[in-house]
Coordinates of N, CA and C and ligand atoms in Angstrom, one line a residue:
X281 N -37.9 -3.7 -23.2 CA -38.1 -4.5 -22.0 C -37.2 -3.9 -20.9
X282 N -38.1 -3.7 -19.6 CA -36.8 -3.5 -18.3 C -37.1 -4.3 -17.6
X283 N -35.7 -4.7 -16.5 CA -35.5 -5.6 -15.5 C -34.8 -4.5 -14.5
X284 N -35.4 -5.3 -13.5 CA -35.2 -4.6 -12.1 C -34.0 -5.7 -11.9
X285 N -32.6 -5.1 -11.3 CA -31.5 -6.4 -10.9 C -31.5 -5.6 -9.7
X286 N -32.2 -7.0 -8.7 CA -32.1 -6.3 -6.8 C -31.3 -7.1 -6.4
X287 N -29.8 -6.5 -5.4 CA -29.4 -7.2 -4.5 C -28.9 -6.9 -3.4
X288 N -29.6 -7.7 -2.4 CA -29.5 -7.9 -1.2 C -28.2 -7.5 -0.4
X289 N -28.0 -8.0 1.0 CA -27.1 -7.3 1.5 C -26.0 -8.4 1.5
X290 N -25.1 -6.9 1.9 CA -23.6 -7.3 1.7 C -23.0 -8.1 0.6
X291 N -23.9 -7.9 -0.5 CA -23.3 -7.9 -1.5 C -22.2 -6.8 -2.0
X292 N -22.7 -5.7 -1.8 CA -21.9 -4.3 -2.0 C -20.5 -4.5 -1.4
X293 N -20.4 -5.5 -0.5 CA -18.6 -5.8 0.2 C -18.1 -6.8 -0.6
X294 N -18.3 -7.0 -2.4 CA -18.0 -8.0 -2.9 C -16.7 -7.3 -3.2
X295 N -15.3 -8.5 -3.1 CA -14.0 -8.1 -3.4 C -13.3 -8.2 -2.0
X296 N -14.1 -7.8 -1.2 CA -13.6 -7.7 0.6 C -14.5 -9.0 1.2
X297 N -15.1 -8.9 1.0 CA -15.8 -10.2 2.0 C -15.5 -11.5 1.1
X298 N -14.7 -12.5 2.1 CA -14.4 -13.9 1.8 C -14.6 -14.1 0.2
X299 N -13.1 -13.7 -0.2 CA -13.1 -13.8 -1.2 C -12.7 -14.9 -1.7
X300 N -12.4 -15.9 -0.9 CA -12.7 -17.5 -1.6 C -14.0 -18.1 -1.9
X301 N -15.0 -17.4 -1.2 CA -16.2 -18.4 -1.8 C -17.0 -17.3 -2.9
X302 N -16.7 -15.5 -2.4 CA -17.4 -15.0 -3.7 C -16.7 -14.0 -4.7
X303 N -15.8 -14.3 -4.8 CA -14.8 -14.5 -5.5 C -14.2 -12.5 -5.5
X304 N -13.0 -12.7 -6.1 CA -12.3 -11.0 -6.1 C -12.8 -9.4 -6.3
X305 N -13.4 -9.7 -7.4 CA -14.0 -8.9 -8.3 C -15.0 -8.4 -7.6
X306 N -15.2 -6.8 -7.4 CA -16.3 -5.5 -6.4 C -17.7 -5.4 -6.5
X307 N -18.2 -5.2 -5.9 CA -19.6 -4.9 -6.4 C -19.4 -4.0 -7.6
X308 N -18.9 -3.0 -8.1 CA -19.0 -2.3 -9.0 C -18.8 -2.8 -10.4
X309 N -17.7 -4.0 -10.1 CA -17.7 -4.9 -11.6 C -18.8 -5.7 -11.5
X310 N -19.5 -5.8 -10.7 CA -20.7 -6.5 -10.9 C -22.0 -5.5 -11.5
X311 N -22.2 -4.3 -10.7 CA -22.8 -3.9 -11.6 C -22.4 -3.2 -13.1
X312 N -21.6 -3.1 -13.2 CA -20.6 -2.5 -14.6 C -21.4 -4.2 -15.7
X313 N -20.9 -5.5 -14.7 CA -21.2 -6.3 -15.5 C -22.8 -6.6 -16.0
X314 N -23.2 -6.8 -15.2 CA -24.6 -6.9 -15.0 C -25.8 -5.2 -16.3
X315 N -25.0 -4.4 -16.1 CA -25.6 -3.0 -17.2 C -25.0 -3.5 -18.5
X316 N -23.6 -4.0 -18.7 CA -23.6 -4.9 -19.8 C -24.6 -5.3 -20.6
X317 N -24.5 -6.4 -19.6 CA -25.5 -7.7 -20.0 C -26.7 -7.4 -20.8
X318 N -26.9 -6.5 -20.3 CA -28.5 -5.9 -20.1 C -28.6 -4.9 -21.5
X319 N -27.9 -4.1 -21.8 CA -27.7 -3.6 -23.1 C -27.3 -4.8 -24.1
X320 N -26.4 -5.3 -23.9 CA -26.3 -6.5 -25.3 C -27.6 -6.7 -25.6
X321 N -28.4 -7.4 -24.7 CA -29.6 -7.9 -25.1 C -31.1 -6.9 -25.4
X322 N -30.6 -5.5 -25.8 CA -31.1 -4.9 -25.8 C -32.6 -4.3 -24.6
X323 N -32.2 -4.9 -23.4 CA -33.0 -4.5 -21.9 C -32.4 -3.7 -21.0
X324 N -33.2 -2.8 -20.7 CA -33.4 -1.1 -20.0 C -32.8 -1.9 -18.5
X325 N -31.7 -1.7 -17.9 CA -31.2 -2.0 -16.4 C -31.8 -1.0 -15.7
X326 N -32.5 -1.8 -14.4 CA -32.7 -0.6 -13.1 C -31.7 -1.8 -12.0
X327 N -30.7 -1.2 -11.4 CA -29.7 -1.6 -10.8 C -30.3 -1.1 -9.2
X328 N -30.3 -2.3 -8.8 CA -31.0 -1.4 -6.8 C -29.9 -2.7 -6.2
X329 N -29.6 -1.9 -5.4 CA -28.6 -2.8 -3.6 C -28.9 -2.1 -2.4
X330 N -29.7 -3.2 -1.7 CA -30.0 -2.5 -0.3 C -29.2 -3.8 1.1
X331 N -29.1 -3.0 1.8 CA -28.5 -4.2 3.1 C -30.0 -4.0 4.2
X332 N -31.4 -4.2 3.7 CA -32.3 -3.9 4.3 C -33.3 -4.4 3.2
X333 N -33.9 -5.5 4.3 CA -35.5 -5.9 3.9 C -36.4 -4.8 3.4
X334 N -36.9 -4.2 4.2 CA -38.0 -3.5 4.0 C -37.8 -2.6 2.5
X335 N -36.7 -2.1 2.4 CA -36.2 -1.3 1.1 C -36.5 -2.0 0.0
X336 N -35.7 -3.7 -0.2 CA -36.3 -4.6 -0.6 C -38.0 -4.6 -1.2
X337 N -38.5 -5.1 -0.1 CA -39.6 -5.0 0.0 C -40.2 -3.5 -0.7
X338 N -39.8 -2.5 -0.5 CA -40.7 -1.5 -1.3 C -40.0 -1.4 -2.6
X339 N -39.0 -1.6 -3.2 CA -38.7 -1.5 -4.8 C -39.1 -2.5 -5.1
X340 N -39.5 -3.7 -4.7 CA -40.1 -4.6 -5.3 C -41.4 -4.2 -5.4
X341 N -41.9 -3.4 -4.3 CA -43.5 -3.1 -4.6 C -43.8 -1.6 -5.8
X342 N -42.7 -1.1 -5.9 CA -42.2 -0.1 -6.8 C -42.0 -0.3 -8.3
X343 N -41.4 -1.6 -8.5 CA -41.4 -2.0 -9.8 C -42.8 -2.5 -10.3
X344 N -43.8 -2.7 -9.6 CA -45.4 -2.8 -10.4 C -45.5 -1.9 -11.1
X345 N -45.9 -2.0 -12.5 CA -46.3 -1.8 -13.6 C -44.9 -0.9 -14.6
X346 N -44.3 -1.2 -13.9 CA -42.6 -0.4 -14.5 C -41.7 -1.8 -14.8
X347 N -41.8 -2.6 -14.0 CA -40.6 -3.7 -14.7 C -41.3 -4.8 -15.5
X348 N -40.6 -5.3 -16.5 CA -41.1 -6.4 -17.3 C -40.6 -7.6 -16.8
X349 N -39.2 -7.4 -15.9 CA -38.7 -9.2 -15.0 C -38.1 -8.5 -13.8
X350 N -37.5 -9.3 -12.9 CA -36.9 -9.3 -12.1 C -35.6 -10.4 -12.2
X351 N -34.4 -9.6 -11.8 CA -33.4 -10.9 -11.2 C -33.2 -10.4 -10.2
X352 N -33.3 -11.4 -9.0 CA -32.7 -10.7 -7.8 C -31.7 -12.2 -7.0
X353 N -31.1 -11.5 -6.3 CA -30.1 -11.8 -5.6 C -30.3 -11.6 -4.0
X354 N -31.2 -12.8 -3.6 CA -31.6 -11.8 -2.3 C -30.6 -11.7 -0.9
X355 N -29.0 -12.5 -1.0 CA -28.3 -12.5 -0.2 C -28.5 -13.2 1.1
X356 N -28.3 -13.1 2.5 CA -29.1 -13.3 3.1 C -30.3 -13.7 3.4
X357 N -30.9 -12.6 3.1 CA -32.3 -12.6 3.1 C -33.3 -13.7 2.1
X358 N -32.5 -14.2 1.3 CA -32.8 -15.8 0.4 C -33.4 -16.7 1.6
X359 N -32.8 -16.7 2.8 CA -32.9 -18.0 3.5 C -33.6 -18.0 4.9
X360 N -34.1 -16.0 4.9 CA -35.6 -15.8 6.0 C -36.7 -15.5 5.4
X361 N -36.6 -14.6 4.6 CA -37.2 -13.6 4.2 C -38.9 -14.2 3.6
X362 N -40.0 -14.0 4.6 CA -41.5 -14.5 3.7 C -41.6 -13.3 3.0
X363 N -41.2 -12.1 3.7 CA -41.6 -10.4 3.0 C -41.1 -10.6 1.7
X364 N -39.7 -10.8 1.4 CA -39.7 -10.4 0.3 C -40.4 -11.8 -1.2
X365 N -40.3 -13.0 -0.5 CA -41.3 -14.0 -1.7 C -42.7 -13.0 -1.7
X366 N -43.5 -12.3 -0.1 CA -44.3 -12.2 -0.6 C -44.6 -10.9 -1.9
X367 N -43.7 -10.0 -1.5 CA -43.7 -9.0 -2.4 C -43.6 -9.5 -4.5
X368 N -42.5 -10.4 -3.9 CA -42.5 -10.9 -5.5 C -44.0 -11.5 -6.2
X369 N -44.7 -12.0 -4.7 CA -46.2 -12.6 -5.3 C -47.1 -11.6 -5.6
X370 N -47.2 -11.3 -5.0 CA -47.6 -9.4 -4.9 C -47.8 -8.7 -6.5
X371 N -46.7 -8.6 -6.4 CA -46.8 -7.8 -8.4 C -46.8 -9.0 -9.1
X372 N -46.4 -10.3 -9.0 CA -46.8 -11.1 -9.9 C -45.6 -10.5 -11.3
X373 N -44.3 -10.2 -11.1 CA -43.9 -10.0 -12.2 C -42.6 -10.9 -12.1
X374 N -42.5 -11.8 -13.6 CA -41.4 -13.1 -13.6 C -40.0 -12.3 -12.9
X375 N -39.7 -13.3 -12.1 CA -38.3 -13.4 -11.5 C -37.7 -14.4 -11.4
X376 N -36.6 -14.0 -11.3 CA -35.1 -15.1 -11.3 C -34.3 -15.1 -10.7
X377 N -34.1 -16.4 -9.8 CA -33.3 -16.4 -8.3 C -31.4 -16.3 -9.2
X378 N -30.9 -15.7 -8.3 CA -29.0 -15.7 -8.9 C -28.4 -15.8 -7.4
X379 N -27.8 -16.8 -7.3 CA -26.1 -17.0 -6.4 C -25.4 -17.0 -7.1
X380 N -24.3 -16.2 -6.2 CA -23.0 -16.3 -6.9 C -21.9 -17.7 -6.4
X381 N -22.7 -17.9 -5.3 CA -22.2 -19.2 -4.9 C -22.8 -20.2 -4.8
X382 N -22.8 -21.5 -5.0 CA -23.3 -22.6 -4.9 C -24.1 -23.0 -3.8
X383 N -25.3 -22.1 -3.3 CA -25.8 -22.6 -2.2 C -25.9 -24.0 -1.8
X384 N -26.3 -25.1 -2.7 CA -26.7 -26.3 -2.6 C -26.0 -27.0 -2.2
X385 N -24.7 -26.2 -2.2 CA -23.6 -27.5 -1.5 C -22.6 -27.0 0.3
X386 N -23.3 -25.7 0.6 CA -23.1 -25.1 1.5 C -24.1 -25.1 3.0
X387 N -24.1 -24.4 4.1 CA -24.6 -24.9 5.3 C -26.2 -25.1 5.1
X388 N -26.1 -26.4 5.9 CA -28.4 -26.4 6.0 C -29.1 -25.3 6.1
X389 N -28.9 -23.9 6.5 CA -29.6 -22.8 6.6 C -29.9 -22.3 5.2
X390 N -28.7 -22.5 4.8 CA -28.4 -22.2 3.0 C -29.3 -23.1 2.5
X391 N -30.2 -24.0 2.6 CA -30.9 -24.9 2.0 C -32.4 -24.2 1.6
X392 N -32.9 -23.5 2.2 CA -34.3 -23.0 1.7 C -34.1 -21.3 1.0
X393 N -34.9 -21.2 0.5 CA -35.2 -19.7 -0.6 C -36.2 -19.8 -0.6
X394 N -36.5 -18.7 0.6 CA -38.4 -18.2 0.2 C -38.6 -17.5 -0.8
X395 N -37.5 -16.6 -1.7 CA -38.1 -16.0 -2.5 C -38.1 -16.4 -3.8
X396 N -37.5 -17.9 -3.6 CA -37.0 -18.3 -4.5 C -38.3 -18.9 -4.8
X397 N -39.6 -19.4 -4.6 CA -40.8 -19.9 -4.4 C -41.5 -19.4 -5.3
X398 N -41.1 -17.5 -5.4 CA -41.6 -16.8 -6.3 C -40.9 -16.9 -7.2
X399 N -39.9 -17.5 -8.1 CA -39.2 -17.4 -8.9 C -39.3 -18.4 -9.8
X400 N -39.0 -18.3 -11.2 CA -39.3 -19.3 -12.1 C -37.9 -20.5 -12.7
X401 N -36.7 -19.9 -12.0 CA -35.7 -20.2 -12.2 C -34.5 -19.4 -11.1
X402 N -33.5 -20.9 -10.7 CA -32.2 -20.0 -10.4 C -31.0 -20.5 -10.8
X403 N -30.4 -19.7 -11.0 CA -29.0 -20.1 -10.9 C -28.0 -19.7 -9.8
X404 N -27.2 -21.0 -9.7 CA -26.7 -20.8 -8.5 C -25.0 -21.4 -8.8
X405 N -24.0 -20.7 -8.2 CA -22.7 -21.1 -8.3 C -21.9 -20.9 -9.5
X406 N -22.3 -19.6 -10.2 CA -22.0 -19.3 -11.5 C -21.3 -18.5 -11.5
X407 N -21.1 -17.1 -9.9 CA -20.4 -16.0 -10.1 C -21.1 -15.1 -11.0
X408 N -20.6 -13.9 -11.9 CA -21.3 -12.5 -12.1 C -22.2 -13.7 -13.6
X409 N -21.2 -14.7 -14.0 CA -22.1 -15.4 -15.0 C -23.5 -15.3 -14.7
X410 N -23.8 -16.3 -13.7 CA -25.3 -16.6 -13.6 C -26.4 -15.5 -13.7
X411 N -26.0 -13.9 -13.5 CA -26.9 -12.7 -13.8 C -27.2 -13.0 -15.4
X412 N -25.8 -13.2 -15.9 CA -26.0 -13.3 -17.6 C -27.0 -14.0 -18.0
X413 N -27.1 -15.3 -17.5 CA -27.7 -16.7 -17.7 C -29.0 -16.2 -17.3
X414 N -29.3 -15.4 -16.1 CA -30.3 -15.3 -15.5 C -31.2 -14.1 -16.2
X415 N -30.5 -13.2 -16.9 CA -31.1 -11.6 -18.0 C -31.6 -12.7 -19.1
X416 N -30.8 -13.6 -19.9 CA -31.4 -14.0 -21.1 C -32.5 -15.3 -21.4
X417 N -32.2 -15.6 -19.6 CA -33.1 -16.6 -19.0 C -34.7 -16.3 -19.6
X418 N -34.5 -14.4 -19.0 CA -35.7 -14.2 -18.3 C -36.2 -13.6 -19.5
X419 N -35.6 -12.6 -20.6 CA -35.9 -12.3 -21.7 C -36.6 -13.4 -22.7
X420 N -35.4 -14.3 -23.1 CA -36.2 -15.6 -23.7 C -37.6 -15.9 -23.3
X421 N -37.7 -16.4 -21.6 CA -39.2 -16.4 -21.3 C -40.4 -15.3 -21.4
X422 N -39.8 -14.0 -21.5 CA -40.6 -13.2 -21.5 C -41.8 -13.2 -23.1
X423 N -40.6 -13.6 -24.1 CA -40.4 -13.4 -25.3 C -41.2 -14.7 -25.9
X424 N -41.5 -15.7 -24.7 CA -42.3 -16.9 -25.3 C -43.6 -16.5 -24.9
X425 N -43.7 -15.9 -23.7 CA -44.8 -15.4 -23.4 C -46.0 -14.9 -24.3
X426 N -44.8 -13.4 -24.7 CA -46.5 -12.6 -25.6 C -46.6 -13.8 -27.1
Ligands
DQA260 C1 -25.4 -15.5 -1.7 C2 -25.6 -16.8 -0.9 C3 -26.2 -16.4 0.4 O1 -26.4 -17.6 1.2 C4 -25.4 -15.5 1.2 O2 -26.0 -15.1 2.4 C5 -25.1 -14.2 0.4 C6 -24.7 -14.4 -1.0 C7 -24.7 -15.7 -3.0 O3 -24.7 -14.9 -3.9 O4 -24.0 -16.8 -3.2 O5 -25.0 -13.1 1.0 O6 -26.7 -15.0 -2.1

């Protein structure tokens, strides 16, 4: 099984940017944690971070017929973005929304996720957890599937 884990921008400034709401720890322990995850459960990590839609948008159109899920993280872009929900409808392949912060309890703009639309689940307010939650999420579902 592989999973594409996309995320969005200015995630890569994790550890430096406001580290009261997303907490100390670098983008690099996130991906360190996240390739973890992904081997325990015996699933092939493809690790992508872009600070750019369109990039977005083409590894998602990239992962057709190569990924078996998605978790993505769309950052920003969670709360404009029609491109990238539509890309996720596009390939039609299961995805799983992840914050590391509790959107739902943060500003009204923070209230919508278009790409979350395309997604079959999220988790939100968990920190590097919720990728975990969100890899075995998506495995388990995969796994009820066939
Ligand atoms: C975020 C929440 C978004 O609202 C924000 O723009 C981010 C990070 C999160 O992981 O909590 O960049 O996706």
């Amino acid at each position: 099984m592989k999973f594409l884990i996309i995320n969005g921008p200015n995630l890569n400034m994790l550890g430096i940017r406001e580290p009261d709401i997303y907490g100390a720890q670098d983008f690099q322990a996130l991906q360190r944690f996240i390739y973890d995850c992904c081997l325990e459960e015996g699933i092939e990590p493809v690790l992508f971070q872009s600070n750019h839609e369109g990039a977005i948008v083409d590894r998602i159109q990239a992962a057709y017929g190569e990924a078996d899920g998605i978790v993505i993280n769309p950052a920003a872009y969670t709360h404009t973005s029609v491109a990238i929900l539509d890309a996720l409808k596009a390939v039609a392949i299961p995805a799983v929304e992840v914050h590391l912060s509790n959107v739902s309890e943060r500003e009204s703009f923070r209230q919508i996720s278009y790409p979350g639309m395309a997604c079959i689940k999220a988790f939100v307010g968990l920190g590097f957890e919720g990728y975990r939650q969100a890899i075995l999420y998506l495995k388990d579902w995969l796994q009820k599937e066939k």
